[in-house]
Coordinates of C-alpha atoms and ligand atoms in Angstrom, one line a residue:
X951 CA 126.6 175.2 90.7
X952 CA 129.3 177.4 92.8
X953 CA 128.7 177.0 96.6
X954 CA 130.4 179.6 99.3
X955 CA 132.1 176.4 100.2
X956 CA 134.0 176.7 96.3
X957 CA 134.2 180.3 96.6
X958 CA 135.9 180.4 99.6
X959 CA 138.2 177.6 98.3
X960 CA 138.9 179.6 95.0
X961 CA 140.1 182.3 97.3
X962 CA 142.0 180.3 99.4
X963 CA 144.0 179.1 96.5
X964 CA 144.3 182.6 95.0
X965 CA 148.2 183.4 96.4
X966 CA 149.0 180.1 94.9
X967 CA 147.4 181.0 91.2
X968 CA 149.3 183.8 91.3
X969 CA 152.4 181.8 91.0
X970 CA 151.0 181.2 87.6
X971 CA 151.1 184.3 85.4
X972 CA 150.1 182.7 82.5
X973 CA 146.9 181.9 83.6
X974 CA 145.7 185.4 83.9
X975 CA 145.0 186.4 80.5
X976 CA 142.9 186.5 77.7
X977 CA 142.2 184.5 74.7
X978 CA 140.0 185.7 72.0
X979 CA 138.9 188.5 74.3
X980 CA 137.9 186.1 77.1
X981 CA 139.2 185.1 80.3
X982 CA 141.6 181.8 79.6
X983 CA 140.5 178.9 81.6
X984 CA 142.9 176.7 80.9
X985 CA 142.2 172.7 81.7
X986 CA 144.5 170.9 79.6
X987 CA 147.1 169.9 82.1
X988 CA 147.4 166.7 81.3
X989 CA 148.7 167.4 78.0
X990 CA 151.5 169.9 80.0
X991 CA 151.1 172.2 83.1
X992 CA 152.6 175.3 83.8
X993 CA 155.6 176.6 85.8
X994 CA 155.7 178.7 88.2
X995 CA 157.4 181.5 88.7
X996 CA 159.9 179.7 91.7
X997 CA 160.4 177.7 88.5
X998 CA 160.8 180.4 85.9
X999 CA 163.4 182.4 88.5
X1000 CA 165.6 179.1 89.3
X1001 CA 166.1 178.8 85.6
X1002 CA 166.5 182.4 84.9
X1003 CA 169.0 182.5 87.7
X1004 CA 171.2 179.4 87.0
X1005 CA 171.7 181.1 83.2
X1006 CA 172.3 184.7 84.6
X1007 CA 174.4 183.3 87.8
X1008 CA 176.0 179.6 87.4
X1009 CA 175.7 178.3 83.8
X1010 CA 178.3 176.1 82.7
X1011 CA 178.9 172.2 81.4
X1012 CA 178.5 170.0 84.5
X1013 CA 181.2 167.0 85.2
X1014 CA 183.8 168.6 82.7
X1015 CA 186.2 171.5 83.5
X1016 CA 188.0 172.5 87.1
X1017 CA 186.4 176.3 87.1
X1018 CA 184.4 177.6 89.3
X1019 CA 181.3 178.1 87.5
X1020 CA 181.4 174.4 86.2
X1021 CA 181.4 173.3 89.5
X1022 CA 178.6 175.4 91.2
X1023 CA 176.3 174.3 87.9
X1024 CA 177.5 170.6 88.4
X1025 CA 176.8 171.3 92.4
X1026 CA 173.1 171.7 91.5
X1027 CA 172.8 169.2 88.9
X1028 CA 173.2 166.4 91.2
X1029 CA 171.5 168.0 94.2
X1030 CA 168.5 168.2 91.9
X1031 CA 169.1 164.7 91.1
X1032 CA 169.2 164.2 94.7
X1033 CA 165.9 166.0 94.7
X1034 CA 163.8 163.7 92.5
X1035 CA 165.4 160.4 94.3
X1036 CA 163.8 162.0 97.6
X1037 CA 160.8 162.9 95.8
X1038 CA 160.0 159.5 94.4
X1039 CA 161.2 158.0 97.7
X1040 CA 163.9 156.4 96.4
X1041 CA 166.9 155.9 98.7
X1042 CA 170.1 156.5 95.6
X1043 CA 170.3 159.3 93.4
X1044 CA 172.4 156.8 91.8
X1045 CA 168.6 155.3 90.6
X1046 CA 167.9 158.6 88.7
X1047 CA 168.9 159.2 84.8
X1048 CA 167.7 162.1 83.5
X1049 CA 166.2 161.5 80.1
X1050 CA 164.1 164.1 77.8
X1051 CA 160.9 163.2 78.7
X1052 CA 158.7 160.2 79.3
X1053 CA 158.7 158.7 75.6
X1054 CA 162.4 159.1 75.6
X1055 CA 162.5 157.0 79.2
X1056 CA 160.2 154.2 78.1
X1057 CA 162.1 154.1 74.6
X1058 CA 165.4 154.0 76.1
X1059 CA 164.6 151.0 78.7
X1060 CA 162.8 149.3 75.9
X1061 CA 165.8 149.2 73.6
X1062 CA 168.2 148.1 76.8
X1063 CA 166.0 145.1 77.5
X1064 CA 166.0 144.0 73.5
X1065 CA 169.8 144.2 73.6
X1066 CA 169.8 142.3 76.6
X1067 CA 167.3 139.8 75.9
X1068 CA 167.7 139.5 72.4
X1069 CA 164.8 136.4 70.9
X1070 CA 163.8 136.1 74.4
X1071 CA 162.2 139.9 75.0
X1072 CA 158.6 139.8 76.3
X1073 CA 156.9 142.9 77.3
X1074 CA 153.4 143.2 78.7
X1075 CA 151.4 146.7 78.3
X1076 CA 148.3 147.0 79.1
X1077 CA 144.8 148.3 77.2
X1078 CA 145.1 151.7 78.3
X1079 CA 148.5 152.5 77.7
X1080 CA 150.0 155.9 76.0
X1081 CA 151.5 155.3 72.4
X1082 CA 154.8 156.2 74.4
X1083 CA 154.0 153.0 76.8
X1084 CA 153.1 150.9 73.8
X1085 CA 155.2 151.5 70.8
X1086 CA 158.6 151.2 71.9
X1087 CA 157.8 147.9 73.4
X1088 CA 155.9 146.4 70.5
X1089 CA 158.9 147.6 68.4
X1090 CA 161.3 146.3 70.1
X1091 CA 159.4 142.7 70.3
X1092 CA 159.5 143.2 66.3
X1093 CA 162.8 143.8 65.8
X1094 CA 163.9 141.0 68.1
X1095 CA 161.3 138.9 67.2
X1096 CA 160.0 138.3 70.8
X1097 CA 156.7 138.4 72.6
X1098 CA 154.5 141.7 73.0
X1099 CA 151.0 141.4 74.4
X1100 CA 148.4 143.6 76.4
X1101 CA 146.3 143.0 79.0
X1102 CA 142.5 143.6 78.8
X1103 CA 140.4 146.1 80.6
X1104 CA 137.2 145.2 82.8
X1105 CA 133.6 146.9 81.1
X1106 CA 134.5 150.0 84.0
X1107 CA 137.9 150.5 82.5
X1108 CA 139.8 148.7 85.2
X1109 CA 142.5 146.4 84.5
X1110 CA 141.2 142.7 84.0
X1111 CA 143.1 140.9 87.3
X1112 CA 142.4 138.0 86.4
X1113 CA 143.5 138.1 82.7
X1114 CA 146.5 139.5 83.6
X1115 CA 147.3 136.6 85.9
X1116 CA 146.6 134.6 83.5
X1117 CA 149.0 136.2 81.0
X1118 CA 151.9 136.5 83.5
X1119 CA 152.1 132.6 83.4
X1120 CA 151.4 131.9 79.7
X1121 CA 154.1 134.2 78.4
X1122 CA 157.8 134.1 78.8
X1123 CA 159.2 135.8 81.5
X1124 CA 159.9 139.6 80.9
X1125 CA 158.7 143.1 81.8
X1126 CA 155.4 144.3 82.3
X1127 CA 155.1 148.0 81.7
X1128 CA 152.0 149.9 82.8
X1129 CA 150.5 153.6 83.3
X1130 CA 149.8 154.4 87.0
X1131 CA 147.4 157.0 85.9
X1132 CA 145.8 156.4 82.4
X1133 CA 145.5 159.7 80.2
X1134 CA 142.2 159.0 78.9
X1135 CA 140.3 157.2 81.5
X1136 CA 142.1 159.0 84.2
X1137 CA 142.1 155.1 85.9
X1138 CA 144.2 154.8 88.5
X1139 CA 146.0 151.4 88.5
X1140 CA 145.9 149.1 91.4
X1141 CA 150.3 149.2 91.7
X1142 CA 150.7 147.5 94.4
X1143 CA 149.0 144.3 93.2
X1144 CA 150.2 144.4 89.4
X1145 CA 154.0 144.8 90.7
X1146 CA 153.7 142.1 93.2
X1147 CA 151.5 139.7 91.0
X1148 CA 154.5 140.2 88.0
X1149 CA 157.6 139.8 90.6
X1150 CA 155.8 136.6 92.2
X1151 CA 156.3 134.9 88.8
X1152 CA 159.7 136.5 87.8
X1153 CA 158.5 139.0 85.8
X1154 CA 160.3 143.0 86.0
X1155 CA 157.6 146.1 86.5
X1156 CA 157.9 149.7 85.1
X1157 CA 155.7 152.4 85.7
X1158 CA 154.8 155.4 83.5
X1159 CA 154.0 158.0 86.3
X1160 CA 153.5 160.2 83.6
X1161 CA 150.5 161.3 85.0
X1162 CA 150.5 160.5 88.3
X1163 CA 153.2 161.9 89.4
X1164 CA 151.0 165.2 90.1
X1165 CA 148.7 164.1 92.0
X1166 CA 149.5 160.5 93.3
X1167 CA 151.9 159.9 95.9
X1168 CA 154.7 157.7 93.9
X1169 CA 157.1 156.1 96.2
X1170 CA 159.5 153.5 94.3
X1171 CA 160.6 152.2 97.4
X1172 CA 157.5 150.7 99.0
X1173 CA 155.6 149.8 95.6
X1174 CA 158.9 148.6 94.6
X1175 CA 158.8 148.9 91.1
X1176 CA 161.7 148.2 88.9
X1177 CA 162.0 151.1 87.0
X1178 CA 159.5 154.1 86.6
X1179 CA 159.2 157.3 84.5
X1180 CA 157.7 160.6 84.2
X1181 CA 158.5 164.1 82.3
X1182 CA 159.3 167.0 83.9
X1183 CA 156.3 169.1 81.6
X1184 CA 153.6 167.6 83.5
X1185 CA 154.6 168.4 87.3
X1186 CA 155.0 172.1 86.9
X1187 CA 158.9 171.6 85.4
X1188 CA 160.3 172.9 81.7
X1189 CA 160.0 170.9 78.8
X1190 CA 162.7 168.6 77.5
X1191 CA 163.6 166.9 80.6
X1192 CA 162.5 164.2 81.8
X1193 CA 163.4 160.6 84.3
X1194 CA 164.3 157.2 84.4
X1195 CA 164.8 155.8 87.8
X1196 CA 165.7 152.2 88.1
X1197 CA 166.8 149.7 90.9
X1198 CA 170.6 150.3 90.9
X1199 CA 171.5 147.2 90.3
X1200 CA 169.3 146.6 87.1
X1201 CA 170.7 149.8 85.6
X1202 CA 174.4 148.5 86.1
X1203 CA 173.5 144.9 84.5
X1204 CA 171.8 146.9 81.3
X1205 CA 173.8 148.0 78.1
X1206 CA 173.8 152.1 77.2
X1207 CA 171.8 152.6 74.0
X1208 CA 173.6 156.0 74.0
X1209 CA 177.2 157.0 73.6
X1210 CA 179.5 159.2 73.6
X1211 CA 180.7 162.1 75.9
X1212 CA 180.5 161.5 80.1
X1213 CA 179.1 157.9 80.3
X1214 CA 182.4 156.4 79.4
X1215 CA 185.2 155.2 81.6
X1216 CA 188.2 154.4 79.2
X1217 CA 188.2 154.9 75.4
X1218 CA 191.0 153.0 73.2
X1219 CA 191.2 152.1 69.8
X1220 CA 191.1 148.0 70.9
X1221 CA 187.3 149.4 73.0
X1222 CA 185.5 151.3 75.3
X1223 CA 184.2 150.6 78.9
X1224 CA 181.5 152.3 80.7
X1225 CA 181.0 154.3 83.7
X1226 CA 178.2 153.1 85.9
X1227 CA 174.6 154.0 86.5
X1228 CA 173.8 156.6 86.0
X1229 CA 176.0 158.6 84.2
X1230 CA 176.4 155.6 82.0
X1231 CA 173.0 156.2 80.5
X1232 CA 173.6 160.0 79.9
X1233 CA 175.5 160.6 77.2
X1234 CA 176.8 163.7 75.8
X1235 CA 175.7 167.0 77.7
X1236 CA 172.8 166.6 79.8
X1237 CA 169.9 169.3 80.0
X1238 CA 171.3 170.5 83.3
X1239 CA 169.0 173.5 83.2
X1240 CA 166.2 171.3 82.8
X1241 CA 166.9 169.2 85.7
X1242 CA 167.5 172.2 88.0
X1243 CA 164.0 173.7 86.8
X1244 CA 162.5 170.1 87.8
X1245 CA 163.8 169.7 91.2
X1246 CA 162.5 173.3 92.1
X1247 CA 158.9 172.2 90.5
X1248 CA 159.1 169.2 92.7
X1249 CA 160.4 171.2 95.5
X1250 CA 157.2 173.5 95.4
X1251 CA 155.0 170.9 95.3
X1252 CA 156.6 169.9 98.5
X1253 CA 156.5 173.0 99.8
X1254 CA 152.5 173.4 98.6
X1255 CA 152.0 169.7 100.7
X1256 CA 151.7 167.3 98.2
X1257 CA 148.8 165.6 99.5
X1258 CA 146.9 169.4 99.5
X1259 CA 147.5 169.8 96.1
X1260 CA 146.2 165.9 95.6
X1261 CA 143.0 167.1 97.8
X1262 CA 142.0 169.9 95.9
X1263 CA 142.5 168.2 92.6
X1264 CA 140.3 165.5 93.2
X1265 CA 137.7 167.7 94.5
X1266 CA 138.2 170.0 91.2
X1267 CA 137.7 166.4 89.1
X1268 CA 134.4 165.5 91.1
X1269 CA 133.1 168.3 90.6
X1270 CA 133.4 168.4 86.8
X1271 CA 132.2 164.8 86.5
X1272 CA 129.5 166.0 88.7
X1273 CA 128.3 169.2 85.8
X1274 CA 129.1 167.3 83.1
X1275 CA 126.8 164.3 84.3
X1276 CA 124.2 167.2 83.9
X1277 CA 124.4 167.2 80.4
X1278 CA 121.9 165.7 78.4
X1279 CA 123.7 163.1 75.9
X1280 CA 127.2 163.2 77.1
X1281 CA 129.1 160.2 78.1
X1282 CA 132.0 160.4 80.0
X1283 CA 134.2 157.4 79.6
X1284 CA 135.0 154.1 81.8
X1285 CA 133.8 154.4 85.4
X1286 CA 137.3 153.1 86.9
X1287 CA 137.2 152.2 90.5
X1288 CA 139.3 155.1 91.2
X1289 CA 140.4 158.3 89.0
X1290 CA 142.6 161.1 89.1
X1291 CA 143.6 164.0 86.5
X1292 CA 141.1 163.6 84.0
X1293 CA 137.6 163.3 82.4
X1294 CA 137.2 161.9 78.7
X1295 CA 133.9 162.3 77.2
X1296 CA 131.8 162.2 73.9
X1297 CA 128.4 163.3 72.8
X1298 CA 126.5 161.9 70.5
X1299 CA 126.2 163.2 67.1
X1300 CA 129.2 166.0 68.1
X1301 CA 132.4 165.8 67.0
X1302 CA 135.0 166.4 69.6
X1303 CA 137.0 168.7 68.1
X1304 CA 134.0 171.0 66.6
X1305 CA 133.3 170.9 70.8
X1306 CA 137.2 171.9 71.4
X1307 CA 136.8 174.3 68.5
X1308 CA 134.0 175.9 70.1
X1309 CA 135.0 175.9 73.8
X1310 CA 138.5 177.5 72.4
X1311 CA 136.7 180.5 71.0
X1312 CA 135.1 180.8 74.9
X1313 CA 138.8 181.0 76.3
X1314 CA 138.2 177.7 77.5
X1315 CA 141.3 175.5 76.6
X1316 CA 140.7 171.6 76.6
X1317 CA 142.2 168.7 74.5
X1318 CA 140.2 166.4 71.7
X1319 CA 141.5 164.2 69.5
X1320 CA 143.0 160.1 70.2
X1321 CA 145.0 161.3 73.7
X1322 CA 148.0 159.2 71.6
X1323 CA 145.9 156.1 73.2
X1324 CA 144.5 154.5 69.4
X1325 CA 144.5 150.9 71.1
X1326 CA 142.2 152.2 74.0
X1327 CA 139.7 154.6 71.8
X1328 CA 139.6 152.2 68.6
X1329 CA 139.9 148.5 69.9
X1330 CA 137.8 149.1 73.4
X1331 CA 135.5 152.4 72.8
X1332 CA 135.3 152.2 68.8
X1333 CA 135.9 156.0 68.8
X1334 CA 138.3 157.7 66.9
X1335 CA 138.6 160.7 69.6
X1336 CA 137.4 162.3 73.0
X1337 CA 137.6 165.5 74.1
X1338 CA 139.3 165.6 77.4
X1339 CA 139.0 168.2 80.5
X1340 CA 141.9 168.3 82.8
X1341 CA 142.1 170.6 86.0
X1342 CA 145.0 170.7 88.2
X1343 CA 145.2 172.4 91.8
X1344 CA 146.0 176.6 90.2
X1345 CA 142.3 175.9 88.4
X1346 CA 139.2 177.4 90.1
X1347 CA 135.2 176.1 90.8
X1348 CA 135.0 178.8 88.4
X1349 CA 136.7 178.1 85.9
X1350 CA 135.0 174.2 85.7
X1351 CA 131.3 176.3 85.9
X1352 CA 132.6 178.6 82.6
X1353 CA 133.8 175.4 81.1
X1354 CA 130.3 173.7 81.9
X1355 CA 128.7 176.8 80.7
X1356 CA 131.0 177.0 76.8
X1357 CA 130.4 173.3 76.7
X1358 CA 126.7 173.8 76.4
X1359 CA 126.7 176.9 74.5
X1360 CA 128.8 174.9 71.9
X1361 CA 126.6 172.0 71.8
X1362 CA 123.6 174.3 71.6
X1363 CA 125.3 175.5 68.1
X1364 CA 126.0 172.0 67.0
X1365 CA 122.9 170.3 67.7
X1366 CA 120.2 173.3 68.0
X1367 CA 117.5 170.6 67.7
X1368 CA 118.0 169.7 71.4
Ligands
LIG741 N1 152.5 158.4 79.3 C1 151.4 159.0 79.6 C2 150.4 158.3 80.5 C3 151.1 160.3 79.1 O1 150.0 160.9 79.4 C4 152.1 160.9 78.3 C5 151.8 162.3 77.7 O2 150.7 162.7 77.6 C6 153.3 160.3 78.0 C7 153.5 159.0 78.5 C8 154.3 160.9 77.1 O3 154.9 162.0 77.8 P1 156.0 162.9 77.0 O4 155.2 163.4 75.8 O5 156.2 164.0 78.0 O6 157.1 162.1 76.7

């Protein structure tokens, strides 16, 4: 239960909640708590006004006409490209392509590695892996009629280092593609040791930062990863926008899936060349807006000190693993070595999303269903879905403790034996 230690924090944190507007309201005539920010998190308003004021101030197409306006919107379209490159510690802006989102990142490098490689495209995912870190790669190991395989977890929901070792040498050469942060286990991947495990044998690495890139530091440069993705949703940016970086000289040596409009050099009848990374990879106009609303989310989270927001989101975590260890029959899943962002659980004879349901109607917002993770909940947990809690640092001791108190209440209604 609430210490003054967690009060005090609460109010500590209370200029920087209301940043978040949307968090002060009501749903069905309760307060909203709402803990499903792994699914998206919100902006604030630095965010909101950045956007508002690029439409009202500077909005035009960026790399196209001589005006005035074009220019100042191109000006801070690259300097928020410049902006992510520092924030993911990489050295080039050159590195960043702004894509839509995660999925559209992992699709896109999926389908430049099966043009490249053709027959010989191997990708290796691992157990835990997003549908959006899996798909695209088993798809494109279809269509070219190459080699897709996954890597097993350990009984705590670790990666298996040993299997994977053992996978790196039996399969051909390719990429190995992996989650930092899983979304349902909230595992935290050992990076360091997967990249330079794959690189020691040939093999390239991307990262889905999806859900790190909150709460983990993420710095290309010394994990020295070959590519790496996130969306801009899920670290306080607008929807729709999202990044690829790459090392630059992988992104030159890899065909655009893409084209049209910006990412070409010359166009004649007898063929087309390309501009280089990365405009090469952004065809057509980009979501300028987006990327501007990104940079100031990532700007702010500077500005908060990312490893203060880390701080008070792994204490927010503990403590809802610690309330919901209190409750009789509940089962949170895996016991990785280290977690971040999340806490999947079941109870026995509930169904998740009659709990979700529930918890809803107590203004308590939390996610159930298959977390887009089938291969993880099926093939590993035989479940079908979880319900998932998911604080990040604007969430309050309070808020976890009305969580605690809905969950109960709901599972007093659906199994009043107890
Ligand atoms: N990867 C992970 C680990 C995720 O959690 C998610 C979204 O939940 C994605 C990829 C896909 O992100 P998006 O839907 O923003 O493309």
């Amino acid at each position: 239960m609430l210490t003054p230690e967690l009060i005090a924090s609460d109010n500590d944190w209370a200029p920087v909640r209301m940043q978040f507007p949307i968090l002060d309201q009501e749903v069905f005539k309760k307060p909203l708590a709402y803990l499903d920010n792994a699914a998206t998190t919100q902006m604030p308003l630095r965010v909101l006004d950045t956007i508002r004021h690029h439409y009202l101030e500077q909005n035009a197409n960026v790399h196209r006409a001589t005006h005035e306006l074009s220019g100042r919107s191109t000006n801070a379209f690259e300097a928020a490209r410049d902006t992510v490159a520092r924030y993911i510690g990489s050295k080039s802006s050159n590195t960043i392509i702004f894509t839509r989102g995660t999925t559209d990142s992992l699709n896109m490098l999926a389908q430049m590695l099966e043009r490249k490689w053709g027959a010989s495209f191997s990708a290796l995912v691992s157990t835990l892996e997003h549908h959006s870190n899996f798909v695209p790669w088993q798809q494109a190991a279809r269509r070219t009629g190459g080699s897709f395989a996954t890597i097993p977890l350990d009984a705590q929901g670790d990666i298996d280092l040993d299997a994977y070792a053992k996978l790196l040498d039996e399969l051909p050469v390719g990429i190995v593609s992996v989650a930092h942060v899983s979304n349902v286990l909230g595992t935290v991947n050992p990076l360091a040791q997967i990249i330079e495990m794959a690189h020691q044998r040939g093999w390239l690495v991307s990262v889905d930062a999806a859900q790190s890139i909150r709460h983990e530091r993420v710095d290309v440069a010394a994990l020295d990863c070959d590519f790496l993705s996130f969306s801009g949703h899920k670290t306080l940016g607008p929807t729709g926008i999202g990044v690829l970086h790459g090392k630059e000289e992988l992104l030159n040596e890899l065909p655009p899936v893409a084209f049209g409009g910006e990412m070409v050099d010359t166009v004649r009848t007898s063929g087309t060349t390309f501009e280089s990374a990365p405009l090469r990879f952004e065809a057509g106009t980009p979501n300028y807006v987006g990327a501007i609303g990104l940079a100031a989310a990532l700007d702010y989270l500077e500005l908060l000190g990312r490893d203060v927001v880390a701080e008070r989101e792994h204490a927010l975590l503990d403590y809802a693993e610690q309330r919901l260890g209190e409750i009789p029959g509940l089962q949170i899943l895996g016991t990785p070595q280290k977690r971040a962002g999340v806490l999947s659980f079941s109870v026995e004879g509930v169904h998740p999303f009659d709990i979700a349901t529930l918890m809803d109607k107590m203004g308590i917002a939390i996610r159930a269903g298959n977390q887009c993770a089938q291969p993880l909940l099926n093939e590993v947990y035989s479940l079908s879905s979880v319900a998932r809690i998911s604080p990040a640092f604007y969430n309050t001791f309070e808020e976890i403790d009305r969580a605690i108190d809905a969950l109960e209440r709901a599972l007093s209604i659906c199994r009043p034996a107890l």
